[in-house]
Structure formats: structure tokens, C-alpha cells
Amino acid sequence: MTQTPSLSRGRLVSSRYFGVFNEGDILHHGSVTITPIMNAGYIQRFRDGLLAANPELASHLGYTNSQEQKSLASQGLLFNVCFGLSVSDVSANGIFNLSYRDLRFGVPAFEGDTISAKSEVLGKEVRRDGATSGSVQVKTTAYNQRGAPVLQYLRTVLVRAEPEKTC
């Protein structure tokens, strides 16, 4: 009989504790393909993506993939996909996200595009001696399958120190 690995907060295999982050580190997060069902479900559930929810408006504004006639991906879905890809590397040991800022969308993403993401560690900070957590600042960028950036944002996360250690 094989033993199931522990999934308690302190033992997540892919998570990083505060002390492991170093300024300048590049963290590669993987990829997800935006499917028509995923995009339509997100738009329907959250009523998000004025352009994605209105193909005629998107086309009028020039946001169409004219060669393949694929629908524009919801901007909210793109953010959530990018954020989700980064969780295991950036915030699985996080206590909470302190801020998101400087959200910028790049080239449009369409259904069928494969979105990959990476984060650069910009810095980290401890507010007091003996703290059991500290803040980590990262810049996360999502790219389409052609390597063109589709989204970028800065995030600050309060991250735990290793169990029984201080920052």
C-alpha cells in the first residue's frame, strides 16, 4: 500500500517559503489553452469581458483573429488563468495577497491560444525582527504561444517563513 503524501499547508511540494525567494529569480509557471467552453463559461458566469462578450463590438474595434475567426478571450479569464498558473510558485505558502497593480493587457488573446506565464521576483521585505512572514513582490507576465505578451501585472504577497523559522 502506498502512502498518500501530506498536503497540509506546511508541506506543499511545489510551494516556496519566504527565505527561498531571491530578487531577480525567474519562476516559470506552465501553460493553459483557452478553450471555447472555458471562455464562454467565464463570460456567462461573471458577465465579464465587454469585448469578449460582444463579438460585433470587438470586431468593430479591430480585436478579431480574422484568419481563424476565433473569439476574443475574456480579459478577466486571462487574469485568472495567469494568476492560477502562478499560485504554486508564488503564493501557495502565502497568507494573503497584499496588492495587485499596474495591470496591463498586451496583444489580444483568442480561444485556442495557449497561455504560459512566468514571474520575476522584484524584491522582498520583512517588517520586524523575528517575523514569521514577509512580503514578496513579483512581476507576472503571460504570453501566447507565439511569445507575445498578453498580460502583465505586479503583485505583492505576504509569504510564510519555513515552519519553526523566522524571516
PDB file of C-alpha atoms in Angstrom:
ATOM      1  CA  MET A   1       0.000   0.000   0.000  1.00  0.00           C
ATOM      2  CA  THR A   2       1.400   3.411  -0.965  1.00  0.00           C
ATOM      3  CA  GLN A   3       1.166   6.273   1.457  1.00  0.00           C
ATOM      4  CA  THR A   4      -0.582   9.461   0.351  1.00  0.00           C
ATOM      5  CA  PRO A   5       1.732  12.483   0.719  1.00  0.00           C
ATOM      6  CA  SER A   6       0.742  15.117   3.242  1.00  0.00           C
ATOM      7  CA  LEU A   7      -0.968  18.141   1.724  1.00  0.00           C
ATOM      8  CA  SER A   8      -1.005  20.272   4.864  1.00  0.00           C
ATOM      9  CA  ARG A   9      -0.107  23.940   4.310  1.00  0.00           C
ATOM     10  CA  GLY A  10       3.431  23.443   5.606  1.00  0.00           C
ATOM     11  CA  ARG A  11       4.232  20.554   3.284  1.00  0.00           C
ATOM     12  CA  LEU A  12       3.161  21.583  -0.204  1.00  0.00           C
ATOM     13  CA  VAL A  13       5.794  20.150  -2.518  1.00  0.00           C
ATOM     14  CA  SER A  14       5.744  22.946  -5.089  1.00  0.00           C
ATOM     15  CA  SER A  15       5.366  25.900  -2.726  1.00  0.00           C
ATOM     16  CA  ARG A  16       8.070  28.370  -1.778  1.00  0.00           C
ATOM     17  CA  TYR A  17       8.674  29.862   1.621  1.00  0.00           C
ATOM     18  CA  PHE A  18       9.819  33.447   2.141  1.00  0.00           C
ATOM     19  CA  GLY A  19      13.508  32.542   2.500  1.00  0.00           C
ATOM     20  CA  VAL A  20      13.602  30.782  -0.879  1.00  0.00           C
ATOM     21  CA  PHE A  21      12.694  33.887  -2.896  1.00  0.00           C
ATOM     22  CA  ASN A  22      15.632  35.905  -4.231  1.00  0.00           C
ATOM     23  CA  GLU A  23      15.494  39.168  -6.125  1.00  0.00           C
ATOM     24  CA  GLY A  24      15.946  38.509  -9.844  1.00  0.00           C
ATOM     25  CA  ASP A  25      14.694  34.905  -9.741  1.00  0.00           C
ATOM     26  CA  ILE A  26      12.563  33.929 -12.756  1.00  0.00           C
ATOM     27  CA  LEU A  27       9.792  31.440 -11.967  1.00  0.00           C
ATOM     28  CA  HIS A  28       8.244  29.565 -14.920  1.00  0.00           C
ATOM     29  CA  HIS A  29       4.641  28.542 -14.233  1.00  0.00           C
ATOM     30  CA  GLY A  30       3.385  26.327 -17.064  1.00  0.00           C
ATOM     31  CA  SER A  31       0.607  26.854 -19.578  1.00  0.00           C
ATOM     32  CA  VAL A  32      -3.138  26.545 -20.252  1.00  0.00           C
ATOM     33  CA  THR A  33      -5.028  26.535 -23.546  1.00  0.00           C
ATOM     34  CA  ILE A  34      -8.086  28.815 -23.621  1.00  0.00           C
ATOM     35  CA  THR A  35     -10.978  26.682 -24.861  1.00  0.00           C
ATOM     36  CA  PRO A  36     -14.285  28.000 -26.227  1.00  0.00           C
ATOM     37  CA  ILE A  37     -16.138  26.297 -23.348  1.00  0.00           C
ATOM     38  CA  MET A  38     -13.819  27.866 -20.744  1.00  0.00           C
ATOM     39  CA  ASN A  39     -14.204  31.334 -22.291  1.00  0.00           C
ATOM     40  CA  ALA A  40     -17.991  31.148 -22.739  1.00  0.00           C
ATOM     41  CA  GLY A  41     -18.454  29.739 -19.238  1.00  0.00           C
ATOM     42  CA  TYR A  42     -16.415  32.550 -17.691  1.00  0.00           C
ATOM     43  CA  ILE A  43     -18.296  35.234 -19.614  1.00  0.00           C
ATOM     44  CA  GLN A  44     -21.666  33.716 -18.726  1.00  0.00           C
ATOM     45  CA  ARG A  45     -20.851  33.240 -15.054  1.00  0.00           C
ATOM     46  CA  PHE A  46     -19.221  36.586 -14.374  1.00  0.00           C
ATOM     47  CA  ARG A  47     -20.752  38.729 -17.154  1.00  0.00           C
ATOM     48  CA  ASP A  48     -17.159  39.723 -17.791  1.00  0.00           C
ATOM     49  CA  GLY A  49     -15.322  40.885 -20.834  1.00  0.00           C
ATOM     50  CA  LEU A  50     -17.236  43.588 -22.654  1.00  0.00           C
ATOM     51  CA  LEU A  51     -15.204  42.881 -25.780  1.00  0.00           C
ATOM     52  CA  ALA A  52     -15.234  39.104 -25.391  1.00  0.00           C
ATOM     53  CA  ALA A  53     -18.973  39.093 -24.641  1.00  0.00           C
ATOM     54  CA  ASN A  54     -19.762  41.263 -27.672  1.00  0.00           C
ATOM     55  CA  PRO A  55     -18.091  39.867 -30.829  1.00  0.00           C
ATOM     56  CA  GLU A  56     -19.570  42.608 -33.043  1.00  0.00           C
ATOM     57  CA  LEU A  57     -18.043  45.360 -30.879  1.00  0.00           C
ATOM     58  CA  ALA A  58     -14.711  43.511 -30.708  1.00  0.00           C
ATOM     59  CA  SER A  59     -14.667  43.170 -34.498  1.00  0.00           C
ATOM     60  CA  HIS A  60     -15.592  46.832 -34.986  1.00  0.00           C
ATOM     61  CA  LEU A  61     -12.671  47.848 -32.732  1.00  0.00           C
ATOM     62  CA  GLY A  62     -10.271  45.572 -34.618  1.00  0.00           C
ATOM     63  CA  TYR A  63      -9.999  42.844 -31.988  1.00  0.00           C
ATOM     64  CA  THR A  64     -10.561  39.848 -34.192  1.00  0.00           C
ATOM     65  CA  ASN A  65      -8.457  36.989 -35.350  1.00  0.00           C
ATOM     66  CA  SER A  66      -9.508  37.383 -38.975  1.00  0.00           C
ATOM     67  CA  GLN A  67      -7.526  34.420 -40.312  1.00  0.00           C
ATOM     68  CA  GLU A  68      -9.067  31.847 -37.993  1.00  0.00           C
ATOM     69  CA  GLN A  69     -12.323  33.595 -36.956  1.00  0.00           C
ATOM     70  CA  LYS A  70     -11.768  32.706 -33.283  1.00  0.00           C
ATOM     71  CA  SER A  71     -13.470  34.608 -30.467  1.00  0.00           C
ATOM     72  CA  LEU A  72     -11.608  37.030 -28.260  1.00  0.00           C
ATOM     73  CA  ALA A  73     -10.748  35.641 -24.795  1.00  0.00           C
ATOM     74  CA  SER A  74     -12.224  37.413 -21.784  1.00  0.00           C
ATOM     75  CA  GLN A  75      -9.737  39.725 -20.080  1.00  0.00           C
ATOM     76  CA  GLY A  76     -10.996  38.539 -16.692  1.00  0.00           C
ATOM     77  CA  LEU A  77     -10.392  34.940 -17.703  1.00  0.00           C
ATOM     78  CA  LEU A  78      -6.861  35.819 -18.827  1.00  0.00           C
ATOM     79  CA  PHE A  79      -6.091  37.396 -15.460  1.00  0.00           C
ATOM     80  CA  ASN A  80      -7.478  34.387 -13.585  1.00  0.00           C
ATOM     81  CA  VAL A  81      -5.576  31.910 -15.769  1.00  0.00           C
ATOM     82  CA  CYS A  82      -2.325  33.825 -15.289  1.00  0.00           C
ATOM     83  CA  PHE A  83      -2.888  34.171 -11.550  1.00  0.00           C
ATOM     84  CA  GLY A  84      -3.807  30.490 -11.240  1.00  0.00           C
ATOM     85  CA  LEU A  85      -0.676  29.388 -13.068  1.00  0.00           C
ATOM     86  CA  SER A  86       1.498  31.345 -10.617  1.00  0.00           C
ATOM     87  CA  VAL A  87      -0.079  30.184  -7.340  1.00  0.00           C
ATOM     88  CA  SER A  88       2.041  27.097  -6.711  1.00  0.00           C
ATOM     89  CA  ASP A  89       5.298  29.017  -7.260  1.00  0.00           C
ATOM     90  CA  VAL A  90       4.421  32.360  -5.683  1.00  0.00           C
ATOM     91  CA  SER A  91       1.613  32.174  -3.158  1.00  0.00           C
ATOM     92  CA  ALA A  92       0.813  28.604  -2.082  1.00  0.00           C
ATOM     93  CA  ASN A  93       2.524  29.439   1.222  1.00  0.00           C
ATOM     94  CA  GLY A  94       1.089  32.929   1.157  1.00  0.00           C
ATOM     95  CA  ILE A  95      -1.021  34.257   3.971  1.00  0.00           C
ATOM     96  CA  PHE A  96      -2.779  36.690   1.639  1.00  0.00           C
ATOM     97  CA  ASN A  97      -2.232  38.872  -1.414  1.00  0.00           C
ATOM     98  CA  LEU A  98      -1.412  42.406  -0.322  1.00  0.00           C
ATOM     99  CA  SER A  99      -1.816  44.137  -3.676  1.00  0.00           C
ATOM    100  CA  TYR A 100      -2.176  43.890  -7.427  1.00  0.00           C
ATOM    101  CA  ARG A 101      -1.141  46.882  -9.510  1.00  0.00           C
ATOM    102  CA  ASP A 102      -0.063  48.080 -12.931  1.00  0.00           C
ATOM    103  CA  LEU A 103      -2.290  45.577 -14.739  1.00  0.00           C
ATOM    104  CA  ARG A 104      -1.582  45.887 -18.473  1.00  0.00           C
ATOM    105  CA  PHE A 105      -3.031  43.896 -21.323  1.00  0.00           C
ATOM    106  CA  GLY A 106      -0.856  43.293 -24.385  1.00  0.00           C
ATOM    107  CA  VAL A 107      -1.867  41.658 -27.642  1.00  0.00           C
ATOM    108  CA  PRO A 108      -5.366  40.183 -27.700  1.00  0.00           C
ATOM    109  CA  ALA A 109      -5.739  36.510 -26.787  1.00  0.00           C
ATOM    110  CA  PHE A 110      -8.228  34.276 -28.554  1.00  0.00           C
ATOM    111  CA  GLU A 111      -9.902  30.962 -27.939  1.00  0.00           C
ATOM    112  CA  GLY A 112      -7.393  28.269 -28.858  1.00  0.00           C
ATOM    113  CA  ASP A 113      -4.390  30.289 -27.695  1.00  0.00           C
ATOM    114  CA  THR A 114      -2.048  28.595 -25.238  1.00  0.00           C
ATOM    115  CA  ILE A 115      -1.157  30.956 -22.414  1.00  0.00           C
ATOM    116  CA  SER A 116       2.051  30.486 -20.424  1.00  0.00           C
ATOM    117  CA  ALA A 117       3.248  32.590 -17.527  1.00  0.00           C
ATOM    118  CA  LYS A 118       6.407  33.480 -15.658  1.00  0.00           C
ATOM    119  CA  SER A 119       7.176  35.731 -12.712  1.00  0.00           C
ATOM    120  CA  GLU A 120      10.240  37.751 -11.826  1.00  0.00           C
ATOM    121  CA  VAL A 121      10.969  38.337  -8.141  1.00  0.00           C
ATOM    122  CA  LEU A 122      11.412  42.099  -7.769  1.00  0.00           C
ATOM    123  CA  GLY A 123      12.152  42.149  -4.049  1.00  0.00           C
ATOM    124  CA  LYS A 124      11.152  41.094  -0.573  1.00  0.00           C
ATOM    125  CA  GLU A 125      10.735  42.815   2.760  1.00  0.00           C
ATOM    126  CA  VAL A 126      10.411  41.930   6.442  1.00  0.00           C
ATOM    127  CA  ARG A 127       8.660  44.485   8.662  1.00  0.00           C
ATOM    128  CA  ARG A 128      10.128  43.420  12.015  1.00  0.00           C
ATOM    129  CA  ASP A 129      12.789  41.153  13.562  1.00  0.00           C
ATOM    130  CA  GLY A 130      11.581  37.655  14.353  1.00  0.00           C
ATOM    131  CA  ALA A 131       8.685  37.848  11.883  1.00  0.00           C
ATOM    132  CA  THR A 132       7.201  34.580  10.689  1.00  0.00           C
ATOM    133  CA  SER A 133       6.269  36.086   7.326  1.00  0.00           C
ATOM    134  CA  GLY A 134       7.438  38.703   4.875  1.00  0.00           C
ATOM    135  CA  SER A 135       6.230  40.357   1.700  1.00  0.00           C
ATOM    136  CA  VAL A 136       7.422  39.275  -1.735  1.00  0.00           C
ATOM    137  CA  GLN A 137       6.953  41.443  -4.839  1.00  0.00           C
ATOM    138  CA  VAL A 138       6.736  39.785  -8.250  1.00  0.00           C
ATOM    139  CA  LYS A 139       6.057  40.875 -11.814  1.00  0.00           C
ATOM    140  CA  THR A 140       3.994  38.220 -13.587  1.00  0.00           C
ATOM    141  CA  THR A 141       3.737  38.129 -17.375  1.00  0.00           C
ATOM    142  CA  ALA A 142       1.541  35.881 -19.509  1.00  0.00           C
ATOM    143  CA  TYR A 143       2.417  35.079 -23.125  1.00  0.00           C
ATOM    144  CA  ASN A 144       0.565  33.474 -26.022  1.00  0.00           C
ATOM    145  CA  GLN A 145       2.016  30.525 -27.958  1.00  0.00           C
ATOM    146  CA  ARG A 146       3.907  32.943 -30.227  1.00  0.00           C
ATOM    147  CA  GLY A 147       5.724  34.509 -27.249  1.00  0.00           C
ATOM    148  CA  ALA A 148       3.798  37.801 -27.412  1.00  0.00           C
ATOM    149  CA  PRO A 149       2.820  39.236 -24.008  1.00  0.00           C
ATOM    150  CA  VAL A 150      -0.942  39.223 -23.385  1.00  0.00           C
ATOM    151  CA  LEU A 151      -0.935  40.403 -19.743  1.00  0.00           C
ATOM    152  CA  GLN A 152       1.426  41.755 -17.110  1.00  0.00           C
ATOM    153  CA  TYR A 153       0.898  42.868 -13.520  1.00  0.00           C
ATOM    154  CA  LEU A 154       2.733  43.413 -10.242  1.00  0.00           C
ATOM    155  CA  ARG A 155       1.691  41.519  -7.136  1.00  0.00           C
ATOM    156  CA  THR A 156       2.780  41.673  -3.506  1.00  0.00           C
ATOM    157  CA  VAL A 157       2.160  38.590  -1.375  1.00  0.00           C
ATOM    158  CA  LEU A 158       2.633  38.034   2.366  1.00  0.00           C
ATOM    159  CA  VAL A 159       4.507  34.698   2.477  1.00  0.00           C
ATOM    160  CA  ARG A 160       5.198  32.400   5.446  1.00  0.00           C
ATOM    161  CA  ALA A 161       8.691  31.611   6.666  1.00  0.00           C
ATOM    162  CA  GLU A 162       9.609  27.925   6.837  1.00  0.00           C
ATOM    163  CA  PRO A 163       7.943  26.136   9.768  1.00  0.00           C
ATOM    164  CA  GLU A 164       9.617  26.986  13.088  1.00  0.00           C
ATOM    165  CA  LYS A 165      11.832  29.630  11.440  1.00  0.00           C
ATOM    166  CA  THR A 166      11.716  33.415  11.227  1.00  0.00           C
ATOM    167  CA  CYS A 167      12.427  35.665   8.256  1.00  0.00           C
TER     168      CYS A 167
END
